[in-house]
CSV table of C-alpha atoms in Angstrom, one decimal:
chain,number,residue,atom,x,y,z
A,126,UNK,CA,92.4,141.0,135.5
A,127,UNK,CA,95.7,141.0,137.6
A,128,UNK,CA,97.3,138.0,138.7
A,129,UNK,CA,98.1,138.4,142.3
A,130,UNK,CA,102.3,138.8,142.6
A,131,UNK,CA,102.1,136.4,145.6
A,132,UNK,CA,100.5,133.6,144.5
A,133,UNK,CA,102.6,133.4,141.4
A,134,UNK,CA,105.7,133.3,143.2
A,135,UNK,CA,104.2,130.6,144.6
A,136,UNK,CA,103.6,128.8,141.3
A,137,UNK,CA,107.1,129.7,140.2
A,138,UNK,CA,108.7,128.3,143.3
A,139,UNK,CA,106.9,124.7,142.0
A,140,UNK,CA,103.8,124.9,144.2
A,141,UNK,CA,100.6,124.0,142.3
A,142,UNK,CA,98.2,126.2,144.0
A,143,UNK,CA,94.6,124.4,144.4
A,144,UNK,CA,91.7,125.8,145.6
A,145,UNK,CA,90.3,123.4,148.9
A,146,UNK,CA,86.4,124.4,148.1
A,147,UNK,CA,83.5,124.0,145.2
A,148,UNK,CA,79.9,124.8,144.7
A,149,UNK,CA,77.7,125.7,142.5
A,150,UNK,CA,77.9,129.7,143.2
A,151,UNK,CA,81.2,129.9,143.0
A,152,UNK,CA,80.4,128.4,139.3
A,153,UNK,CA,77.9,130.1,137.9
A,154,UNK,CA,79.1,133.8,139.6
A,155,UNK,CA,82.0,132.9,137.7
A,156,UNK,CA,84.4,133.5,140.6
A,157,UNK,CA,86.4,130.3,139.8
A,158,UNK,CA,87.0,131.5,136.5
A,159,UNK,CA,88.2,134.9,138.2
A,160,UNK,CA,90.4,132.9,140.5
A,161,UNK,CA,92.2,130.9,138.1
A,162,UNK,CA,92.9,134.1,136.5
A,163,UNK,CA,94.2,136.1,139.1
A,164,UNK,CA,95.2,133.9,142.2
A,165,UNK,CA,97.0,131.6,139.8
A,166,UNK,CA,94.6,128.5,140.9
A,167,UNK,CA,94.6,125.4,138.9
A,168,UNK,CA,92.5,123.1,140.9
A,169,UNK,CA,90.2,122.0,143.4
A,170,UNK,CA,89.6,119.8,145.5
A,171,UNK,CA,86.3,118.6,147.1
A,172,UNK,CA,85.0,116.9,149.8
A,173,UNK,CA,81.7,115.3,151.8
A,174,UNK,CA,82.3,118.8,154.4
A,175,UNK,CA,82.7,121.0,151.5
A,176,UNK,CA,79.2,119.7,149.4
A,177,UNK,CA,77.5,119.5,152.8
A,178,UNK,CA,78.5,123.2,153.3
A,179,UNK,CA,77.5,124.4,149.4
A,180,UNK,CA,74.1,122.2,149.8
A,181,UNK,CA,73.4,124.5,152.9
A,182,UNK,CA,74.0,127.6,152.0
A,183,UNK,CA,71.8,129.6,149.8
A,184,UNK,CA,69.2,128.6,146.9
A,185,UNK,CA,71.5,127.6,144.5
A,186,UNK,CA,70.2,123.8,144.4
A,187,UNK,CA,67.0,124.7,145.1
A,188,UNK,CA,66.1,123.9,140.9
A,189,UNK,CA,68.0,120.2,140.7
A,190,UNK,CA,66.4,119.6,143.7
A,191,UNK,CA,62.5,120.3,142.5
A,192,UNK,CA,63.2,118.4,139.4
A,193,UNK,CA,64.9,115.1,141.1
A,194,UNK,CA,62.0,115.4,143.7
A,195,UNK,CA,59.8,115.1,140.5
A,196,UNK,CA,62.0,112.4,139.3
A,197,UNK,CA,61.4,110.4,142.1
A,198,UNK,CA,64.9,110.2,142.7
A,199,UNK,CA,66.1,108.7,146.1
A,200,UNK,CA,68.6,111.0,148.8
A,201,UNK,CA,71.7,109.3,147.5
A,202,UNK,CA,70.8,109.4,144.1
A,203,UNK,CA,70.0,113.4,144.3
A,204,UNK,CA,73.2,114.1,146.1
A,205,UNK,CA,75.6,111.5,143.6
A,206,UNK,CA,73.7,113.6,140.7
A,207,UNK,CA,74.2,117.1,142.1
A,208,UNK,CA,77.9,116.4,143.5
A,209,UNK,CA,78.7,115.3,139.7
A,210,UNK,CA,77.3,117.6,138.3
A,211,UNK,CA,79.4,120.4,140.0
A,212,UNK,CA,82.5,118.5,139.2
A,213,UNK,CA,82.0,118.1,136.1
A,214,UNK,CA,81.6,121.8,135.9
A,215,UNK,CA,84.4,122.7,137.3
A,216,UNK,CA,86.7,120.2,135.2
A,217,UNK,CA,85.4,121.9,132.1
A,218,UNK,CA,86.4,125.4,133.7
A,219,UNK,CA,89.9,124.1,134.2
A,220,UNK,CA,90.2,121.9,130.9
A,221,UNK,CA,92.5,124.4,129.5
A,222,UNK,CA,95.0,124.4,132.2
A,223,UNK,CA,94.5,120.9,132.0
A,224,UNK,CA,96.1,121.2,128.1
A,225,UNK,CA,98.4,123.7,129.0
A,226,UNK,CA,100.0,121.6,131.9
A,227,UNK,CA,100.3,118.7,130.1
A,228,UNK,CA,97.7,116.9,132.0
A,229,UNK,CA,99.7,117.9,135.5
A,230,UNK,CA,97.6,120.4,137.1
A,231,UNK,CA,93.8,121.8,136.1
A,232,UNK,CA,92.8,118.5,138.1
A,233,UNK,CA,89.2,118.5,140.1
A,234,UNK,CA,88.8,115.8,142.7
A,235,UNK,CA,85.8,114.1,144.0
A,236,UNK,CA,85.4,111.7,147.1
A,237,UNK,CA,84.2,108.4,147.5
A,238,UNK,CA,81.3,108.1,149.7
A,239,UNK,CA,83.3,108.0,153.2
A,240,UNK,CA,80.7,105.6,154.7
A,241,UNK,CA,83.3,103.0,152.2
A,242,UNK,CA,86.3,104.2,154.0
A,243,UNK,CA,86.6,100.5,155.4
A,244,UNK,CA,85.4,98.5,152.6
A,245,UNK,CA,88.2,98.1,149.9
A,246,UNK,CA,85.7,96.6,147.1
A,247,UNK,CA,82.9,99.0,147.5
A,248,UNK,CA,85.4,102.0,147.5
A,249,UNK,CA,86.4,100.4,144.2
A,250,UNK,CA,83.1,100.0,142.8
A,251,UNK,CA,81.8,103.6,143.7
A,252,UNK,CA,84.8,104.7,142.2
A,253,UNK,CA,84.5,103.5,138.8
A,254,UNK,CA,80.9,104.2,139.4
A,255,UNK,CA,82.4,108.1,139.6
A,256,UNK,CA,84.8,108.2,137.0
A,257,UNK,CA,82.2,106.7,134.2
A,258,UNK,CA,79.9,109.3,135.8
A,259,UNK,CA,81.8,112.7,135.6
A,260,UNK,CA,83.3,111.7,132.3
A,261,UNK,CA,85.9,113.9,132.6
A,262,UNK,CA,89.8,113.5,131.8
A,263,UNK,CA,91.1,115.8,134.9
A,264,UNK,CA,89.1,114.5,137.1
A,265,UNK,CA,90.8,112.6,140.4
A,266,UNK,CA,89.1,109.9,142.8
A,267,UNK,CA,89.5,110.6,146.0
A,268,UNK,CA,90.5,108.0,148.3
A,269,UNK,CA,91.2,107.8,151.8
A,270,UNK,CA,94.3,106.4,153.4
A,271,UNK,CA,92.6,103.5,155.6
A,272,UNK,CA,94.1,100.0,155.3
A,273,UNK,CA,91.0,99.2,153.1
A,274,UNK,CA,91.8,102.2,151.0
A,275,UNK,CA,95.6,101.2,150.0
A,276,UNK,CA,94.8,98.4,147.5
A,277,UNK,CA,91.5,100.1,146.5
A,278,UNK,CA,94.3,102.9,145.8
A,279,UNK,CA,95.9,99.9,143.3
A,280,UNK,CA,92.7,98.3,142.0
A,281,UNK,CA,91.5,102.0,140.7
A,282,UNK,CA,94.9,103.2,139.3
A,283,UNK,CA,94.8,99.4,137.4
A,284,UNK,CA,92.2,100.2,136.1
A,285,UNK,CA,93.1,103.2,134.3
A,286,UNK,CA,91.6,106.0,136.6
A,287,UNK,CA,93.5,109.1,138.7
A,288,UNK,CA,93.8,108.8,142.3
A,289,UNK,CA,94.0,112.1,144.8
A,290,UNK,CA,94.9,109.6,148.3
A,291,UNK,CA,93.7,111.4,151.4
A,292,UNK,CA,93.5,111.2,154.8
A,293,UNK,CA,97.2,110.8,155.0
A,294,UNK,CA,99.0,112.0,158.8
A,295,UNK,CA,102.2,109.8,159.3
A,296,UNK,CA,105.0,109.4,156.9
A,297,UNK,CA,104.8,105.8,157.4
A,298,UNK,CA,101.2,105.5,156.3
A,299,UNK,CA,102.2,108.0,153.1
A,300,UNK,CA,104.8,105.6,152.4
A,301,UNK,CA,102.7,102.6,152.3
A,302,UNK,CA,100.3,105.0,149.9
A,303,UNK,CA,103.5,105.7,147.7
A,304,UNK,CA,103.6,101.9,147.0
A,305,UNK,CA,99.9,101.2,146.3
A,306,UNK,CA,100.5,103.9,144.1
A,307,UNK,CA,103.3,101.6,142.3
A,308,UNK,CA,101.5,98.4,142.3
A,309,UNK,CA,98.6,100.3,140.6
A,310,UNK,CA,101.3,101.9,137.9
A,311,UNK,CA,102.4,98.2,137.2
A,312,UNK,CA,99.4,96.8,137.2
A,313,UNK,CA,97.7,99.0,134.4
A,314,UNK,CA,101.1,98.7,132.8
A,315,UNK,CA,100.7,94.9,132.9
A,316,UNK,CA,97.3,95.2,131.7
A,317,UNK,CA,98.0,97.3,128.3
A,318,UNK,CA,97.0,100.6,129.6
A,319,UNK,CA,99.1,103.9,129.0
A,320,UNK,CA,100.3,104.9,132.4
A,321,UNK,CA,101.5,108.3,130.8
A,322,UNK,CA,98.0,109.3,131.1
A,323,UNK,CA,97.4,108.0,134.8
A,324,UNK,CA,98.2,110.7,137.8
A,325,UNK,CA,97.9,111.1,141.5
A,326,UNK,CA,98.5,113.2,144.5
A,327,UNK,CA,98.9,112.1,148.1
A,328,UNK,CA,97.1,114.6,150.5
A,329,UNK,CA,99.4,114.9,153.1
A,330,UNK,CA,97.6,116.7,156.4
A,331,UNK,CA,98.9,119.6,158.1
A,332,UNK,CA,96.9,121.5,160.7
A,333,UNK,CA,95.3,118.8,162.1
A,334,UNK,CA,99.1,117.3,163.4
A,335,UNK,CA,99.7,120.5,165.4
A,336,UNK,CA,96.0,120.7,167.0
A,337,UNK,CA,96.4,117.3,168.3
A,338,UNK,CA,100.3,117.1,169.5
A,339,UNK,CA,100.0,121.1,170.7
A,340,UNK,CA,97.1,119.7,173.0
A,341,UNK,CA,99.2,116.8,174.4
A,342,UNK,CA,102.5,118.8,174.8
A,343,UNK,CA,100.2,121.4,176.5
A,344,UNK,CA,98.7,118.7,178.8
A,345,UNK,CA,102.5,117.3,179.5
A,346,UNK,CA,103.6,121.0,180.3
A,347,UNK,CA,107.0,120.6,180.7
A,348,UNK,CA,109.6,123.5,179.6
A,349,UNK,CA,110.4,121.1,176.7
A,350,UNK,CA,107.4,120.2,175.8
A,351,UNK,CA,105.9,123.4,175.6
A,352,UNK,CA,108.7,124.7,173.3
A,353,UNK,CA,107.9,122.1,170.7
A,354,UNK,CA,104.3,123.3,170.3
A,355,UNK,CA,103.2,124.9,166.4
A,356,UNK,CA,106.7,122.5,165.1
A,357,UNK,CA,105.4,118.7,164.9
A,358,UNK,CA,103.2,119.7,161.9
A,359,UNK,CA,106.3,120.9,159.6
A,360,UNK,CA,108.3,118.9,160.3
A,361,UNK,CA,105.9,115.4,160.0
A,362,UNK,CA,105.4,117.3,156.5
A,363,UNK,CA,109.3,118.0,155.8
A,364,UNK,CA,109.6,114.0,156.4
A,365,UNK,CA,107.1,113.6,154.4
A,366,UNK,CA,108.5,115.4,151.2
A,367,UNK,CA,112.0,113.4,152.1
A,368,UNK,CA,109.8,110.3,151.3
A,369,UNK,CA,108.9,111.6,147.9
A,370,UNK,CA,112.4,112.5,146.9
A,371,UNK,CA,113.9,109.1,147.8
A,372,UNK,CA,111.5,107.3,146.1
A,373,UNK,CA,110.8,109.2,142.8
A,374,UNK,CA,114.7,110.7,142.4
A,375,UNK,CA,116.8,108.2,143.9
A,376,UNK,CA,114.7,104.2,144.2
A,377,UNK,CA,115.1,102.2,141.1
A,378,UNK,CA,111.1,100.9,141.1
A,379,UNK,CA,110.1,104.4,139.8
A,380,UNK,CA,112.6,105.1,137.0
A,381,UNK,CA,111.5,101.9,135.6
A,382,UNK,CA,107.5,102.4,135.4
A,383,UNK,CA,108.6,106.3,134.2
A,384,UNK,CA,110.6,105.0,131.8
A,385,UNK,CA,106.6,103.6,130.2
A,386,UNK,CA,105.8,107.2,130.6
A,387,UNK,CA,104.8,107.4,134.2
A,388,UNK,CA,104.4,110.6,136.5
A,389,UNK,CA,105.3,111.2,140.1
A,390,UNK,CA,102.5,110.7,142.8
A,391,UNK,CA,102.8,114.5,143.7
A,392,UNK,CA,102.9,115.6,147.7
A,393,UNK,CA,100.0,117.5,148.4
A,394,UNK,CA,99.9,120.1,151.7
A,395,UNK,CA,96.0,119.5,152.6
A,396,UNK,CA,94.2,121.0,156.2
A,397,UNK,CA,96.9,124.0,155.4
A,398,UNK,CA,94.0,126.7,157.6
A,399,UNK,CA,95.8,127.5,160.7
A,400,UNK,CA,93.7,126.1,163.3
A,401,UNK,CA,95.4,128.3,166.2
A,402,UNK,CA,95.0,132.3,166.0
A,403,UNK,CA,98.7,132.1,167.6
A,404,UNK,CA,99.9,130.9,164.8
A,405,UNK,CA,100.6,133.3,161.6
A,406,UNK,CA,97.9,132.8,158.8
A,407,UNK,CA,99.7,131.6,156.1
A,408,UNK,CA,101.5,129.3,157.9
A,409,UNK,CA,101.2,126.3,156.3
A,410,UNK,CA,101.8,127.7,153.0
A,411,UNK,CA,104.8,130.0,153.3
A,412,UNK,CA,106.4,127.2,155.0
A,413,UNK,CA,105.8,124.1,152.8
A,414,UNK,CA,107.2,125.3,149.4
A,415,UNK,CA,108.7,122.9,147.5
A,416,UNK,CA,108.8,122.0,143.5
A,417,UNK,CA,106.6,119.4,142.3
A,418,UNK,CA,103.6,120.0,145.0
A,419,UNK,CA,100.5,120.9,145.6
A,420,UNK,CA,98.9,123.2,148.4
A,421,UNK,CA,95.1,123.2,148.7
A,422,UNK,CA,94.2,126.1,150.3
A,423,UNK,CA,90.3,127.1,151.9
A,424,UNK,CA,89.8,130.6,150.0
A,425,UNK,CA,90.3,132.1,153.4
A,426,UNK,CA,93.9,130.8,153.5
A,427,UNK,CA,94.1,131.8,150.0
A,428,UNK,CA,93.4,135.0,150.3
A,429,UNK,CA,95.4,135.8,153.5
A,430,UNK,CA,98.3,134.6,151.3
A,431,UNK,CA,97.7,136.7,148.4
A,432,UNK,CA,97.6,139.8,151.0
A,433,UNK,CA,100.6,139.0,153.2
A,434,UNK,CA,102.1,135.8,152.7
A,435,UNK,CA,105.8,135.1,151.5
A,436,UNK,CA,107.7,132.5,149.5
A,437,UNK,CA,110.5,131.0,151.8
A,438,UNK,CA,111.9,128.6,149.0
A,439,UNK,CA,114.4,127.0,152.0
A,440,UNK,CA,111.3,126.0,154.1
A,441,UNK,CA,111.9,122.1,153.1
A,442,UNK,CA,114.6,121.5,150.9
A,443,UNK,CA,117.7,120.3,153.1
A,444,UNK,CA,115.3,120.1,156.4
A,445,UNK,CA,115.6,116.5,156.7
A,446,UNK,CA,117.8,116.1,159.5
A,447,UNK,CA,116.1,118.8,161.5
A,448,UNK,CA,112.4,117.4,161.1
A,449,UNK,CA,113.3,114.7,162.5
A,450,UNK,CA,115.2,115.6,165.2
A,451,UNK,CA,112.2,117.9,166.3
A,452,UNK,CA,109.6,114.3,165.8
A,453,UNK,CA,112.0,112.7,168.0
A,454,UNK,CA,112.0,115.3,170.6
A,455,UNK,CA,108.3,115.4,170.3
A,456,UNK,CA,108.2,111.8,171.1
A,457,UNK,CA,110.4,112.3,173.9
A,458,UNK,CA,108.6,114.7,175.7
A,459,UNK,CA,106.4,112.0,176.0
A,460,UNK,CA,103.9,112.2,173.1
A,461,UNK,CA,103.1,108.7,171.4
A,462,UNK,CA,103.4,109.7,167.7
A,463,UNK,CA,101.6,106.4,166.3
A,464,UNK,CA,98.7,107.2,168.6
A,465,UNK,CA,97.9,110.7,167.6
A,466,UNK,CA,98.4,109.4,163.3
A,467,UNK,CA,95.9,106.5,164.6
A,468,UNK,CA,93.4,109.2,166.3
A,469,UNK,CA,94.0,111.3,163.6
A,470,UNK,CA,92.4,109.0,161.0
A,471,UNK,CA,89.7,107.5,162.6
A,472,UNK,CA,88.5,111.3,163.5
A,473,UNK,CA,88.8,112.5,160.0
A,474,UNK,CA,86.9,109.6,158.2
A,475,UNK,CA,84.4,110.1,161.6
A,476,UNK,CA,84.2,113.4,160.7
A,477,UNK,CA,83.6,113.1,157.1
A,478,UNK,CA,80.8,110.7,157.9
A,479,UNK,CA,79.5,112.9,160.3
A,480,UNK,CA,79.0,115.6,157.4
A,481,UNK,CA,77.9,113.2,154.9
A,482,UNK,CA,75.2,112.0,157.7
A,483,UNK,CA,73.9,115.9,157.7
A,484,UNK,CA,74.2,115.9,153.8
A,485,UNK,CA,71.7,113.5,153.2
A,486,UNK,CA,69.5,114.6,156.1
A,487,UNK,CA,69.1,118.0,154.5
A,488,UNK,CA,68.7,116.6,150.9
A,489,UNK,CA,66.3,114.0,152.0
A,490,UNK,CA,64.1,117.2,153.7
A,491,UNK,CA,64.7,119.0,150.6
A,492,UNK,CA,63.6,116.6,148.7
A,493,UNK,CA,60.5,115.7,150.7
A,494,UNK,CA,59.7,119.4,150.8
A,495,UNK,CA,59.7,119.7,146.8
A,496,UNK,CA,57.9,116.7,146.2
């Protein structure tokens, strides 16, 4: 099989490219395994809209699900044993890019239930729960970026578990992630643990910036306003990555924890789908390339790149003082930044509920339809 040119420019240029989708075709068709091979993919990343999409579709469950109906097993019980199941899959499929990358990339993350998106000590507890569960080396928790969710972010990394952070919209919130990510390397340092073996990402949203700012420049519709539409997203991301370099090239916390073998919290470019048909495809790809991240890309996205999409290596690197000038101008044309990160937030946990809500609606049915 042939390794698509584009994508491994991509990787070349530093990007990790990660796959934003899982199920249990796309396993067994071995079509994951094909990917890996030829659109230079070493992970995936999960979550509750992405099982309540694979649960839907098809008959690929349809066995688990007779036999846990048999079991007796409860709706959140099925769906906790189906979920890890397929993650656990999939971290077997990528354990040798997990070798070969020196336990950097070949990483396959799973959420906590987003119902806990507001409870720090139940996020905690379901993620151990998970992590003893999948019984995997490369496998990440994912958390969200709530105020309940920074110290779980510590408590898990203390205890000696890999955190993907999501959720994450303003560069002040990403921030506050980058030092619960700390505290948790000092804490399992503190506590005897190897933090050489401990990793992370911070899934930094993308799309999701422009839909909602483009709606309120729109509704502002001033000349200046209007000419700011499709750039808030970039450059809230080029801030973003200016974060990452001050704090893990330049701040003296990090060189000390890496000096017990730490690794960077990674940046990771998530909701990179172009949300607006204006917009060109690939977007949030072409545009965000950078060494030392990650872009999780839907296989549409993906695929679009691998067709058309190019590498522009100057897209953040030295952007700094133009991102922000364009968030400021965004702000003064009379958008009210912290209120759109604050929407922003509650709409994606609400949204992840939401799906999670439908998930166990159609398991439960499932299940009492097998019984």
């Amino acid at each position: 099989m042939t390794t698509n040119e584009r994508l491994a420019q991509l990787s070349e240029a530093g990007v990790s490219v990660w796959l934003d989708d899982l199920s249990r075709d796309l396993l067994r068709s071995g079509r994951l395994a094909e990917l890996i091979a030829t659109r230079s993919v070493v992970g995936v990343t999960t979550n509750p809209s992405i099982f309540q999409a694979a649960l839907s579709a098809g008959d690929s469950y349809d066995e688990q699900v007779a036999k846990l109906a048999a079991s007796g097993a409860d709706v959140d019980a099925a769906i906790r044993t189906i979920t890890t199941d397929d993650v656990r899959d999939a971290c077997d499929v990528f354990a040798p890019v997990f070798v070969e990358s020196d336990g950097v990339d070949g990483r396959v993350s799973i959420e906590v239930d987003p119902r806990l998106a507001h409870d720090t000590d139940g996020t905690v507890a379901q993620a151990i729960e998970l992590w003893q569960e999948v019984d995997r080396p490369n496998l990440l928790i994912k958390i969200p970026a709530t105020k309940a969710g920074l110290p779980a972010i510590t408590r898990v990394l203390a205890e000696g578990i890999s955190v993907n952070v999501t959720l994450i919209f303003s560069v002040q919130r990403y921030a506050e992630v980058i030092e619960a990510f700390l505290d948790g390397l000092g804490a399992a340092l503190a506590a005897g643990r190897d933090i050489a073996d401990l990793h992370s990402v911070a899934s930094f949203f993308v799309s999701r910036v422009d839909t909602e700012i483009d709606k309120r420049l729109d509704a502002i519709g001033t000349d200046e306003a209007l000419a700011l539409r499709g750039k808030a997203a970039l450059a809230n991301a080029r801030l973003a990555y200016a974060r990452y370099q001050d704090v893990f090239t330049k701040e003296v916390r990090f060189p000390d924890l890496a000096a017990h073998g730490a690794r960077p919290q990674r940046a990771l470019w998530a909701s990179t789908g172009t949300k607006n048909a204006d917009y060109p495809d690939t977007l949030y790809v072409s545009e965000l390339v950078a060494p030392d991240t990650v872009n999780t890309m839907p296989g549409k996205t993906m695929e679009a790149f691998a067709d058309h999409g190019w590498v522009n290596e100057s897209s953040i690197i030295g952007q700094e003082a133009d991102a922000r000038e364009v968030m400021e101008r965004v702000a003064a044309a009379g958008v009210d930044l912290d209120d759109v990160f604050a929407q922003l937030e509650d709409e994606g946990v609400t949204k992840f509920i939401d799906s999670w809500t439908d998930l166990l609606a159609a398991t439960g049915d499932q299940l009492s339809a097998k019984a």
